[in-house]
Each structure stands twice: as structure tokens, then as C-alpha cells.
Amino acid sequence: MKILLFQAAEFAFSDDHETLAPARGPARIVALIHAEPNDRADQARVVRKAVKQIKWLAGKRGLEHVVLHSFAHLSPNKAPVAEAGALIDALANRLEGAGYRVTTTPFGESLAWRLTVFQEPLAKVFISID
């Protein structure tokens, strides 16, 4: 699994590419998730490590909201669609169980989105879980 994490001051998404309502609400972690073929074989370990990284970054700013977005552009190795969706669902369930408010963008849809990231270097983190 590859994950690109952002501490986001603003995040909005829409499947209507003409309009994108302004984002309101608290800052959040936005996780762009790329599932790879071997992730499903050791799903529990992969999800546990991903949750640990998300919680670590969220804790740096006290963020309680997480957005999970399937993003199959971080590696040429892609998991089958059904497996990628199952991994994101498992990740969402584990984060919710840890007390986070989780939003999952519509899986497999092309979305318009706006992302405003905090300035410091730690607000942008790439994670590779092998």
C-alpha cells in the first residue's frame, strides 16, 4: 500500500465537475490510498500500519476527521478493484473504531476536488507499506 497523507485545512470533492461547493468544517487528514496486489494477503498488518501512520499524523495537529480517497496513481502495481475497495473499507472501519470521523469518497469515480494543505513540511507525508 502507498499512501499520500495531507494535513488539510480544506478539502472538498464533487462528482459534478461543474460545481464544487466550498469546504466547511474542521481541518482533517486526507489520505490518497493506492492498494497493491500483495496487500490483501496480509490485510490485517497493512491496515494496522496504515492506521498507525494516519493516527500519528493526525495527532501532530489534533485532527479528528479523516478522508479516505482511492488514488491508483502512486505505483504501477495495482490491486484488483474489489480488493482495493475492501482494503479502504477495512481502513475506514478501523479508524472509526479508534474514534475518528471518517469520510470515504465514492470509490472508482472521477471526482473534482479542492485541497488546501497546511504550510509546514510535516503536513505532506508519503508512506509505503511493504
mmCIF file of C-alpha atoms in Angstrom:
data_model
loop_
_atom_site.group_PDB
_atom_site.id
_atom_site.type_symbol
_atom_site.label_atom_id
_atom_site.label_comp_id
_atom_site.label_asym_id
_atom_site.label_seq_id
_atom_site.Cartn_x
_atom_site.Cartn_y
_atom_site.Cartn_z
ATOM 1 C CA MET A 1 0.000 0.000 0.000
ATOM 2 C CA LYS A 2 1.124 3.501 -0.796
ATOM 3 C CA ILE A 3 -0.466 6.462 0.982
ATOM 4 C CA LEU A 4 -0.042 10.154 0.402
ATOM 5 C CA LEU A 5 -1.205 11.962 3.554
ATOM 6 C CA PHE A 6 -2.082 15.627 3.905
ATOM 7 C CA GLN A 7 -2.965 17.714 6.929
ATOM 8 C CA ALA A 8 -5.681 19.676 5.158
ATOM 9 C CA ALA A 9 -7.146 22.998 6.194
ATOM 10 C CA GLU A 10 -9.749 22.476 3.458
ATOM 11 C CA PHE A 11 -10.930 19.561 1.361
ATOM 12 C CA ALA A 12 -13.967 19.443 -0.890
ATOM 13 C CA PHE A 13 -15.000 16.931 -3.534
ATOM 14 C CA SER A 14 -17.820 16.541 -6.008
ATOM 15 C CA ASP A 15 -18.808 14.200 -8.806
ATOM 16 C CA ASP A 16 -20.331 17.221 -10.547
ATOM 17 C CA HIS A 17 -17.285 18.686 -12.259
ATOM 18 C CA GLU A 18 -19.022 21.991 -12.898
ATOM 19 C CA THR A 19 -19.654 22.901 -9.273
ATOM 20 C CA LEU A 20 -17.554 22.365 -6.218
ATOM 21 C CA ALA A 21 -19.112 23.729 -3.070
ATOM 22 C CA PRO A 22 -16.765 25.441 -0.629
ATOM 23 C CA ALA A 23 -15.434 23.110 2.017
ATOM 24 C CA ARG A 24 -16.506 23.884 5.525
ATOM 25 C CA GLY A 25 -15.743 22.202 8.754
ATOM 26 C CA PRO A 26 -12.695 21.247 10.707
ATOM 27 C CA ALA A 27 -9.223 20.533 9.391
ATOM 28 C CA ARG A 28 -8.643 16.893 8.569
ATOM 29 C CA ILE A 29 -6.264 14.265 7.292
ATOM 30 C CA VAL A 30 -6.737 13.490 3.619
ATOM 31 C CA ALA A 31 -5.325 10.088 2.667
ATOM 32 C CA LEU A 32 -4.813 9.237 -1.002
ATOM 33 C CA ILE A 33 -4.635 5.441 -0.961
ATOM 34 C CA HIS A 34 -3.087 3.154 -3.546
ATOM 35 C CA ALA A 35 -3.702 -0.540 -2.882
ATOM 36 C CA GLU A 36 -1.201 -3.008 -4.306
ATOM 37 C CA PRO A 37 -1.618 -6.700 -5.265
ATOM 38 C CA ASN A 38 0.083 -8.136 -2.154
ATOM 39 C CA ASP A 39 -1.853 -6.006 0.357
ATOM 40 C CA ARG A 40 -4.812 -8.372 0.543
ATOM 41 C CA ALA A 41 -2.633 -11.342 1.518
ATOM 42 C CA ASP A 42 -1.598 -9.570 4.730
ATOM 43 C CA GLN A 43 -4.530 -7.182 5.091
ATOM 44 C CA ALA A 44 -4.519 -7.035 8.896
ATOM 45 C CA ARG A 45 -0.864 -5.938 9.021
ATOM 46 C CA VAL A 46 -1.253 -3.436 6.179
ATOM 47 C CA VAL A 47 -4.358 -1.856 7.718
ATOM 48 C CA ARG A 48 -2.764 -1.760 11.189
ATOM 49 C CA LYS A 49 0.332 0.050 9.847
ATOM 50 C CA ALA A 50 -1.756 2.464 7.780
ATOM 51 C CA VAL A 51 -3.932 3.329 10.794
ATOM 52 C CA LYS A 52 -0.828 3.869 12.907
ATOM 53 C CA GLN A 53 0.592 6.341 10.368
ATOM 54 C CA ILE A 54 -2.710 8.211 9.973
ATOM 55 C CA LYS A 55 -3.168 8.460 13.742
ATOM 56 C CA TRP A 56 0.433 9.678 14.151
ATOM 57 C CA LEU A 57 -0.045 12.478 11.610
ATOM 58 C CA ALA A 58 -3.497 13.395 12.920
ATOM 59 C CA GLY A 59 -2.069 13.632 16.444
ATOM 60 C CA LYS A 60 0.512 16.221 15.366
ATOM 61 C CA ARG A 61 -2.313 18.746 14.897
ATOM 62 C CA GLY A 62 -5.089 17.169 16.983
ATOM 63 C CA LEU A 63 -7.192 16.278 13.936
ATOM 64 C CA GLU A 64 -10.209 14.003 14.380
ATOM 65 C CA HIS A 65 -11.518 13.832 10.814
ATOM 66 C CA VAL A 66 -10.077 11.612 8.071
ATOM 67 C CA VAL A 67 -10.949 11.463 4.379
ATOM 68 C CA LEU A 68 -10.028 8.273 2.510
ATOM 69 C CA HIS A 69 -9.728 8.578 -1.260
ATOM 70 C CA SER A 70 -8.791 5.752 -3.628
ATOM 71 C CA PHE A 71 -5.878 7.037 -5.707
ATOM 72 C CA ALA A 72 -4.380 4.424 -8.034
ATOM 73 C CA HIS A 73 -1.552 6.670 -9.256
ATOM 74 C CA LEU A 74 1.221 6.126 -6.707
ATOM 75 C CA SER A 75 2.659 2.910 -8.181
ATOM 76 C CA PRO A 76 2.386 0.878 -11.374
ATOM 77 C CA ASN A 77 1.348 -2.156 -9.267
ATOM 78 C CA LYS A 78 -2.386 -2.028 -8.679
ATOM 79 C CA ALA A 79 -4.602 -4.332 -6.655
ATOM 80 C CA PRO A 80 -7.795 -5.583 -8.300
ATOM 81 C CA VAL A 81 -10.641 -3.115 -7.842
ATOM 82 C CA ALA A 82 -12.621 -5.291 -5.405
ATOM 83 C CA GLU A 83 -9.552 -5.829 -3.215
ATOM 84 C CA ALA A 84 -8.699 -2.129 -3.175
ATOM 85 C CA GLY A 85 -12.253 -1.292 -2.126
ATOM 86 C CA ALA A 86 -12.177 -3.904 0.633
ATOM 87 C CA LEU A 87 -8.897 -2.504 1.997
ATOM 88 C CA ILE A 88 -10.283 1.022 2.116
ATOM 89 C CA ASP A 89 -13.424 -0.235 3.864
ATOM 90 C CA ALA A 90 -11.309 -2.104 6.427
ATOM 91 C CA LEU A 91 -9.199 1.003 6.991
ATOM 92 C CA ALA A 92 -12.318 3.150 7.462
ATOM 93 C CA ASN A 93 -13.782 0.674 9.971
ATOM 94 C CA ARG A 94 -10.563 0.529 11.974
ATOM 95 C CA LEU A 95 -10.259 4.342 12.087
ATOM 96 C CA GLU A 96 -13.894 4.735 13.136
ATOM 97 C CA GLY A 97 -13.295 2.164 15.859
ATOM 98 C CA ALA A 98 -10.418 4.339 17.083
ATOM 99 C CA GLY A 99 -12.772 7.334 17.391
ATOM 100 C CA TYR A 100 -12.100 9.178 14.119
ATOM 101 C CA ARG A 101 -14.811 10.627 11.912
ATOM 102 C CA VAL A 102 -14.205 9.084 8.509
ATOM 103 C CA THR A 103 -15.428 10.139 5.088
ATOM 104 C CA THR A 104 -14.775 7.871 2.128
ATOM 105 C CA THR A 105 -15.046 9.386 -1.325
ATOM 106 C CA PRO A 106 -17.103 7.434 -3.879
ATOM 107 C CA PHE A 107 -14.897 4.528 -4.934
ATOM 108 C CA GLY A 108 -13.900 4.332 -8.582
ATOM 109 C CA GLU A 109 -15.499 7.617 -9.598
ATOM 110 C CA SER A 110 -13.715 10.503 -11.220
ATOM 111 C CA LEU A 111 -14.111 13.435 -8.849
ATOM 112 C CA ALA A 112 -13.328 17.097 -8.810
ATOM 113 C CA TRP A 113 -11.626 18.083 -5.573
ATOM 114 C CA ARG A 114 -10.022 21.031 -3.886
ATOM 115 C CA LEU A 115 -7.310 20.583 -1.295
ATOM 116 C CA THR A 116 -5.662 23.245 0.849
ATOM 117 C CA VAL A 117 -2.725 21.882 2.815
ATOM 118 C CA PHE A 118 -1.015 23.452 5.814
ATOM 119 C CA GLN A 119 2.372 25.006 5.093
ATOM 120 C CA GLU A 120 4.844 23.079 7.244
ATOM 121 C CA PRO A 121 6.709 20.125 5.678
ATOM 122 C CA LEU A 122 5.076 17.586 8.007
ATOM 123 C CA ALA A 123 1.685 18.445 6.501
ATOM 124 C CA LYS A 124 2.621 16.328 3.461
ATOM 125 C CA VAL A 125 3.760 12.754 4.103
ATOM 126 C CA PHE A 126 4.267 9.774 1.776
ATOM 127 C CA ILE A 127 4.060 6.282 3.290
ATOM 128 C CA SER A 128 4.966 2.976 1.652
ATOM 129 C CA ILE A 129 3.783 -0.140 3.492
ATOM 130 C CA ASP A 130 5.550 -3.195 2.112
#
